[in-house]
Amino acid sequence: MTLSPIPKLMKTLEPAGKAQGQIFLRELISNASDALDKIRLLSLTDRSALDSTPEMTIRIKADKENKMLHITDTGIGMTKEDLIKNLGTIAKSGTSDFLAKMAETGDVQQLTDMIGQFGVGFYSSFLVSDNVIVTSKNNADKQYIWESDSSSFSIVEDPREDTLPRGTTVSLVLKDEAQDFLELDTLKKIIKKYSQFINFDLYLWESKTEEVEEPLEEDEEKPEKSSEDGEVEVEEDKDDKPKTKKVSKTTWDWVKQNDAKPIWTKKPADVEEAEYEEFYKALTKDSKGPLAKTHFIAEGEVTFKSLLYVPRVAPSDMLRNYGTKTENIRLYCETFPFAERLLKKGYEVLYLTEPIDEYAISSLPEFEGKKFQNTAKEGLTLKEDKDTMEELQKTYEPLTKWLGEDVLSDEVGKVAVSNRLTSTPCALVASQFGWTGNMERIVTSQTHTKADDPSRAYYQNQRKTLEINPRHPLIKEMLRLVEEGSADETTRDMARMLYRTSVLRSGFQLKDTVDFAASIETMMRKTLGVPLDEQPEEEPAAAAAEEPEEVSADDDAASDPSKEEHDEL
């Protein structure tokens, strides 16, 4: 009997086979697990279903001598009719849908992921094998052998009768370029990657070398000994215990590959600490237990279960880039406005720039008795500046009042003299419980947040504080203009420009970027002496190039007979 769609299917699967040849084993193990699920469900209503064998396992054996790989399960098995229907009739809707879907995409990863979704996973065996043999025994039928070379197949009753109590064995005659799948290390890696957490025990036929005690031969038990007279004497054993020697022997046995169970699927209250540690060691092959762990279930629009571990020892390549970006880090530190004064006075500053850092520190207010202070928020105090700050606040009160109550009353909550700036004219500081520019950027970039979330609107609409640098020349000049009463509209524009630049420099986002760009253009016009109302030149009209040519009277008369007759009259 023929399998006509197989060549077309193999051509479709070929890119995935070259990229990830191990998918065939993933699919065969998945099929075996499905067969075991079926017999387990059947046994719930029919207790005799497991009479042939109570064992529910998957076993994989590599036969290097014959270049064959065997995958055996004790699942429900297949009757002769099942073999024809499930393996012999490939032109089913699932295969047709798969071929149609693959015609729409050229992505190898998508192809790999979709192989198991359309019921064509078994046929991925032909990626690594020219000949596939399926031996199957169902409780309701005899044992049959299905064999195919991808172009045709045959089904015969097994002449060996029932070698399987129940279940299926898939035997692959591997191609020369697929001999690597007979190596135990390769099989272990694939099993760990794809099938480590299946619901049934999975065994691999492995060899191990061990030291065993064997009795000594008679000639080894009684070594000869020469006497002084040259006669050979035999040394008699003083101990009657049998003599043995250690010999290295290679033995083969089934070794379980999936000891670790998917404990993250359970409720945290149902898992003991010993199970967490055992699972961690099996997963990571670490002899030590984890430093910490968290197990939680999140329910919402998307429900997921998570089990996170922190190892006791950091990975060896964790800081592989450490020290290679020192110049960039130094440049960032030097230009960060909120830390200018602290760095100048020699204070140590923690630069926590990762997205998760601000979340973590907000829930960890202190460390070893020392409170954390975010330099981008209110509340930063320097004791040695107390007297000086009081004097500066009094001196700059006219400017802070003019900015806060007049020019920027709709933009900021208040304007204050800064004790953290040295070279920057001003900076925008968040309230003690508000969002910094970094936090605001993180929250607004999250795609799954609700647009009308009241808590988000509350934090975003909190008024910030504009801190001015009393030692900066721009601020000093602005104070002079305010005190003299000569702060005109240009001064107001400059004040608004300082505010907008402080928004950007402090990490916040401008609400009206179009107006900001227009303000920049206005300043450039004033600086370069370009009139504010001067408009760009218009492009020359295209019609000007096609103006009508002047025509002489003679030409006009010659071209218009009616006019010529009129002249004669």
PDB file of N, CA and C in Angstrom, residues 337-345 375-393 415-429 465-472:
ATOM      1  N   PRO A 337      21.989  64.685  36.711  1.00  0.00           N
ATOM      2  CA  PRO A 337      21.837  65.933  37.468  1.00  0.00           C
ATOM      3  C   PRO A 337      21.569  65.746  38.952  1.00  0.00           C
ATOM      4  N   PHE A 338      20.824  64.709  39.336  1.00  0.00           N
ATOM      5  CA  PHE A 338      20.419  64.576  40.730  1.00  0.00           C
ATOM      6  C   PHE A 338      21.568  64.204  41.663  1.00  0.00           C
ATOM      7  N   ALA A 339      22.672  63.729  41.102  1.00  0.00           N
ATOM      8  CA  ALA A 339      23.790  63.303  41.955  1.00  0.00           C
ATOM      9  C   ALA A 339      24.965  64.270  41.906  1.00  0.00           C
ATOM     10  N   GLU A 340      24.813  65.419  41.271  1.00  0.00           N
ATOM     11  CA  GLU A 340      25.941  66.344  41.085  1.00  0.00           C
ATOM     12  C   GLU A 340      26.552  66.774  42.416  1.00  0.00           C
ATOM     13  N   ARG A 341      25.728  67.242  43.322  1.00  0.00           N
ATOM     14  CA  ARG A 341      26.239  67.755  44.598  1.00  0.00           C
ATOM     15  C   ARG A 341      26.810  66.637  45.455  1.00  0.00           C
ATOM     16  N   LEU A 342      26.149  65.502  45.436  1.00  0.00           N
ATOM     17  CA  LEU A 342      26.606  64.368  46.242  1.00  0.00           C
ATOM     18  C   LEU A 342      27.979  63.897  45.789  1.00  0.00           C
ATOM     19  N   LEU A 343      28.180  63.803  44.481  1.00  0.00           N
ATOM     20  CA  LEU A 343      29.477  63.373  43.960  1.00  0.00           C
ATOM     21  C   LEU A 343      30.556  64.404  44.266  1.00  0.00           C
ATOM     22  N   LYS A 344      30.194  65.669  44.194  1.00  0.00           N
ATOM     23  CA  LYS A 344      31.172  66.725  44.472  1.00  0.00           C
ATOM     24  C   LYS A 344      31.628  66.682  45.919  1.00  0.00           C
ATOM     25  N   LYS A 345      30.713  66.303  46.827  1.00  0.00           N
ATOM     26  CA  LYS A 345      31.056  66.233  48.243  1.00  0.00           C
ATOM     27  C   LYS A 345      31.651  64.884  48.637  1.00  0.00           C
ATOM     28  N   THR A 375      17.586  59.966  44.948  1.00  0.00           N
ATOM     29  CA  THR A 375      18.040  61.332  44.670  1.00  0.00           C
ATOM     30  C   THR A 375      17.142  62.054  43.676  1.00  0.00           C
ATOM     31  N   ALA A 376      16.266  61.312  42.994  1.00  0.00           N
ATOM     32  CA  ALA A 376      15.346  61.933  42.043  1.00  0.00           C
ATOM     33  C   ALA A 376      14.018  62.301  42.695  1.00  0.00           C
ATOM     34  N   LYS A 377      13.928  62.154  44.028  1.00  0.00           N
ATOM     35  CA  LYS A 377      12.700  62.485  44.752  1.00  0.00           C
ATOM     36  C   LYS A 377      12.981  63.518  45.836  1.00  0.00           C
ATOM     37  N   GLU A 378      11.911  64.086  46.369  1.00  0.00           N
ATOM     38  CA  GLU A 378      12.033  65.027  47.473  1.00  0.00           C
ATOM     39  C   GLU A 378      12.558  64.315  48.716  1.00  0.00           C
ATOM     40  N   GLY A 379      13.089  65.087  49.642  1.00  0.00           N
ATOM     41  CA  GLY A 379      13.515  64.528  50.920  1.00  0.00           C
ATOM     42  C   GLY A 379      15.009  64.445  51.108  1.00  0.00           C
ATOM     43  N   LEU A 380      15.799  64.824  50.098  1.00  0.00           N
ATOM     44  CA  LEU A 380      17.254  64.782  50.219  1.00  0.00           C
ATOM     45  C   LEU A 380      17.716  65.963  51.068  1.00  0.00           C
ATOM     46  N   THR A 381      18.371  65.687  52.177  1.00  0.00           N
ATOM     47  CA  THR A 381      18.865  66.742  53.072  1.00  0.00           C
ATOM     48  C   THR A 381      20.344  66.525  53.348  1.00  0.00           C
ATOM     49  N   LEU A 382      21.072  67.648  53.397  1.00  0.00           N
ATOM     50  CA  LEU A 382      22.492  67.641  53.745  1.00  0.00           C
ATOM     51  C   LEU A 382      22.664  68.555  54.949  1.00  0.00           C
ATOM     52  N   LYS A 383      23.066  67.993  56.073  1.00  0.00           N
ATOM     53  CA  LYS A 383      23.091  68.737  57.332  1.00  0.00           C
ATOM     54  C   LYS A 383      23.961  69.986  57.264  1.00  0.00           C
ATOM     55  N   GLU A 384      25.111  69.870  56.624  1.00  0.00           N
ATOM     56  CA  GLU A 384      26.040  70.993  56.615  1.00  0.00           C
ATOM     57  C   GLU A 384      25.535  72.177  55.804  1.00  0.00           C
ATOM     58  N   ASP A 385      24.440  71.995  55.035  1.00  0.00           N
ATOM     59  CA  ASP A 385      23.926  73.072  54.189  1.00  0.00           C
ATOM     60  C   ASP A 385      22.743  73.803  54.819  1.00  0.00           C
ATOM     61  N   LYS A 386      22.377  73.484  56.027  1.00  0.00           N
ATOM     62  CA  LYS A 386      21.145  74.013  56.609  1.00  0.00           C
ATOM     63  C   LYS A 386      21.121  75.539  56.656  1.00  0.00           C
ATOM     64  N   ASP A 387      22.137  76.162  57.238  1.00  0.00           N
ATOM     65  CA  ASP A 387      22.156  77.630  57.364  1.00  0.00           C
ATOM     66  C   ASP A 387      22.236  78.302  56.002  1.00  0.00           C
ATOM     67  N   THR A 388      23.075  77.767  55.145  1.00  0.00           N
ATOM     68  CA  THR A 388      23.231  78.357  53.813  1.00  0.00           C
ATOM     69  C   THR A 388      21.944  78.260  53.020  1.00  0.00           C
ATOM     70  N   MET A 389      21.247  77.125  53.113  1.00  0.00           N
ATOM     71  CA  MET A 389      20.019  76.932  52.360  1.00  0.00           C
ATOM     72  C   MET A 389      18.933  77.905  52.801  1.00  0.00           C
ATOM     73  N   GLU A 390      18.850  78.184  54.100  1.00  0.00           N
ATOM     74  CA  GLU A 390      17.842  79.133  54.585  1.00  0.00           C
ATOM     75  C   GLU A 390      18.075  80.518  53.996  1.00  0.00           C
ATOM     76  N   GLU A 391      19.326  80.911  53.903  1.00  0.00           N
ATOM     77  CA  GLU A 391      19.660  82.218  53.337  1.00  0.00           C
ATOM     78  C   GLU A 391      19.350  82.268  51.839  1.00  0.00           C
ATOM     79  N   LEU A 392      19.676  81.186  51.124  1.00  0.00           N
ATOM     80  CA  LEU A 392      19.406  81.149  49.684  1.00  0.00           C
ATOM     81  C   LEU A 392      17.906  81.145  49.393  1.00  0.00           C
ATOM     82  N   GLN A 393      17.150  80.428  50.200  1.00  0.00           N
ATOM     83  CA  GLN A 393      15.700  80.392  50.001  1.00  0.00           C
ATOM     84  C   GLN A 393      15.082  81.777  50.160  1.00  0.00           C
ATOM     85  N   VAL A 415       8.066  75.547  43.315  1.00  0.00           N
ATOM     86  CA  VAL A 415       9.434  75.799  42.879  1.00  0.00           C
ATOM     87  C   VAL A 415      10.270  76.029  44.125  1.00  0.00           C
ATOM     88  N   ALA A 416      11.415  75.357  44.211  1.00  0.00           N
ATOM     89  CA  ALA A 416      12.250  75.454  45.408  1.00  0.00           C
ATOM     90  C   ALA A 416      13.711  75.577  45.017  1.00  0.00           C
ATOM     91  N   VAL A 417      14.507  76.090  45.953  1.00  0.00           N
ATOM     92  CA  VAL A 417      15.951  76.173  45.763  1.00  0.00           C
ATOM     93  C   VAL A 417      16.540  74.790  46.003  1.00  0.00           C
ATOM     94  N   SER A 418      17.424  74.352  45.118  1.00  0.00           N
ATOM     95  CA  SER A 418      17.966  72.991  45.174  1.00  0.00           C
ATOM     96  C   SER A 418      19.249  72.920  45.985  1.00  0.00           C
ATOM     97  N   ASN A 419      19.406  71.820  46.686  1.00  0.00           N
ATOM     98  CA  ASN A 419      20.663  71.546  47.390  1.00  0.00           C
ATOM     99  C   ASN A 419      21.413  70.385  46.747  1.00  0.00           C
ATOM    100  N   ARG A 420      20.954  69.940  45.538  1.00  0.00           N
ATOM    101  CA  ARG A 420      21.575  68.783  44.897  1.00  0.00           C
ATOM    102  C   ARG A 420      22.205  69.114  43.549  1.00  0.00           C
ATOM    103  N   LEU A 421      22.014  70.346  43.042  1.00  0.00           N
ATOM    104  CA  LEU A 421      22.527  70.725  41.728  1.00  0.00           C
ATOM    105  C   LEU A 421      23.780  71.584  41.852  1.00  0.00           C
ATOM    106  N   THR A 422      24.722  71.365  40.942  1.00  0.00           N
ATOM    107  CA  THR A 422      25.932  72.192  40.912  1.00  0.00           C
ATOM    108  C   THR A 422      26.158  72.818  39.540  1.00  0.00           C
ATOM    109  N   SER A 423      25.955  72.063  38.462  1.00  0.00           N
ATOM    110  CA  SER A 423      26.209  72.584  37.117  1.00  0.00           C
ATOM    111  C   SER A 423      24.954  72.694  36.265  1.00  0.00           C
ATOM    112  N   THR A 424      23.866  72.058  36.677  1.00  0.00           N
ATOM    113  CA  THR A 424      22.612  72.108  35.932  1.00  0.00           C
ATOM    114  C   THR A 424      21.745  73.242  36.466  1.00  0.00           C
ATOM    115  N   PRO A 425      21.112  74.052  35.600  1.00  0.00           N
ATOM    116  CA  PRO A 425      20.323  75.190  36.095  1.00  0.00           C
ATOM    117  C   PRO A 425      19.094  74.788  36.894  1.00  0.00           C
ATOM    118  N   CYS A 426      18.432  73.703  36.501  1.00  0.00           N
ATOM    119  CA  CYS A 426      17.238  73.277  37.231  1.00  0.00           C
ATOM    120  C   CYS A 426      16.943  71.815  36.922  1.00  0.00           C
ATOM    121  N   ALA A 427      16.118  71.203  37.765  1.00  0.00           N
ATOM    122  CA  ALA A 427      15.742  69.799  37.598  1.00  0.00           C
ATOM    123  C   ALA A 427      14.345  69.594  38.147  1.00  0.00           C
ATOM    124  N   LEU A 428      13.647  68.609  37.588  1.00  0.00           N
ATOM    125  CA  LEU A 428      12.290  68.290  38.024  1.00  0.00           C
ATOM    126  C   LEU A 428      12.352  67.091  38.967  1.00  0.00           C
ATOM    127  N   VAL A 429      11.845  67.278  40.180  1.00  0.00           N
ATOM    128  CA  VAL A 429      11.958  66.268  41.228  1.00  0.00           C
ATOM    129  C   VAL A 429      10.575  65.721  41.550  1.00  0.00           C
ATOM    130  N   THR A 465       8.121  68.953  41.685  1.00  0.00           N
ATOM    131  CA  THR A 465       8.788  70.148  42.207  1.00  0.00           C
ATOM    132  C   THR A 465       9.914  70.539  41.266  1.00  0.00           C
ATOM    133  N   LEU A 466       9.930  71.817  40.869  1.00  0.00           N
ATOM    134  CA  LEU A 466      11.023  72.331  40.054  1.00  0.00           C
ATOM    135  C   LEU A 466      12.070  72.931  40.986  1.00  0.00           C
ATOM    136  N   GLU A 467      13.243  72.325  41.008  1.00  0.00           N
ATOM    137  CA  GLU A 467      14.335  72.831  41.845  1.00  0.00           C
ATOM    138  C   GLU A 467      15.290  73.638  40.976  1.00  0.00           C
ATOM    139  N   ILE A 468      15.639  74.830  41.450  1.00  0.00           N
ATOM    140  CA  ILE A 468      16.541  75.707  40.697  1.00  0.00           C
ATOM    141  C   ILE A 468      17.895  75.757  41.385  1.00  0.00           C
ATOM    142  N   ASN A 469      18.932  75.917  40.584  1.00  0.00           N
ATOM    143  CA  ASN A 469      20.304  75.992  41.087  1.00  0.00           C
ATOM    144  C   ASN A 469      20.646  77.462  41.360  1.00  0.00           C
ATOM    145  N   PRO A 470      20.768  77.871  42.620  1.00  0.00           N
ATOM    146  CA  PRO A 470      20.981  79.293  42.934  1.00  0.00           C
ATOM    147  C   PRO A 470      22.337  79.822  42.486  1.00  0.00           C
ATOM    148  N   ARG A 471      23.244  78.947  42.113  1.00  0.00           N
ATOM    149  CA  ARG A 471      24.585  79.375  41.720  1.00  0.00           C
ATOM    150  C   ARG A 471      24.777  79.392  40.203  1.00  0.00           C
ATOM    151  N   HIS A 472      23.749  79.046  39.473  1.00  0.00           N
ATOM    152  CA  HIS A 472      23.866  79.015  38.016  1.00  0.00           C
ATOM    153  C   HIS A 472      23.634  80.412  37.441  1.00  0.00           C
TER     154      HIS A 472
END
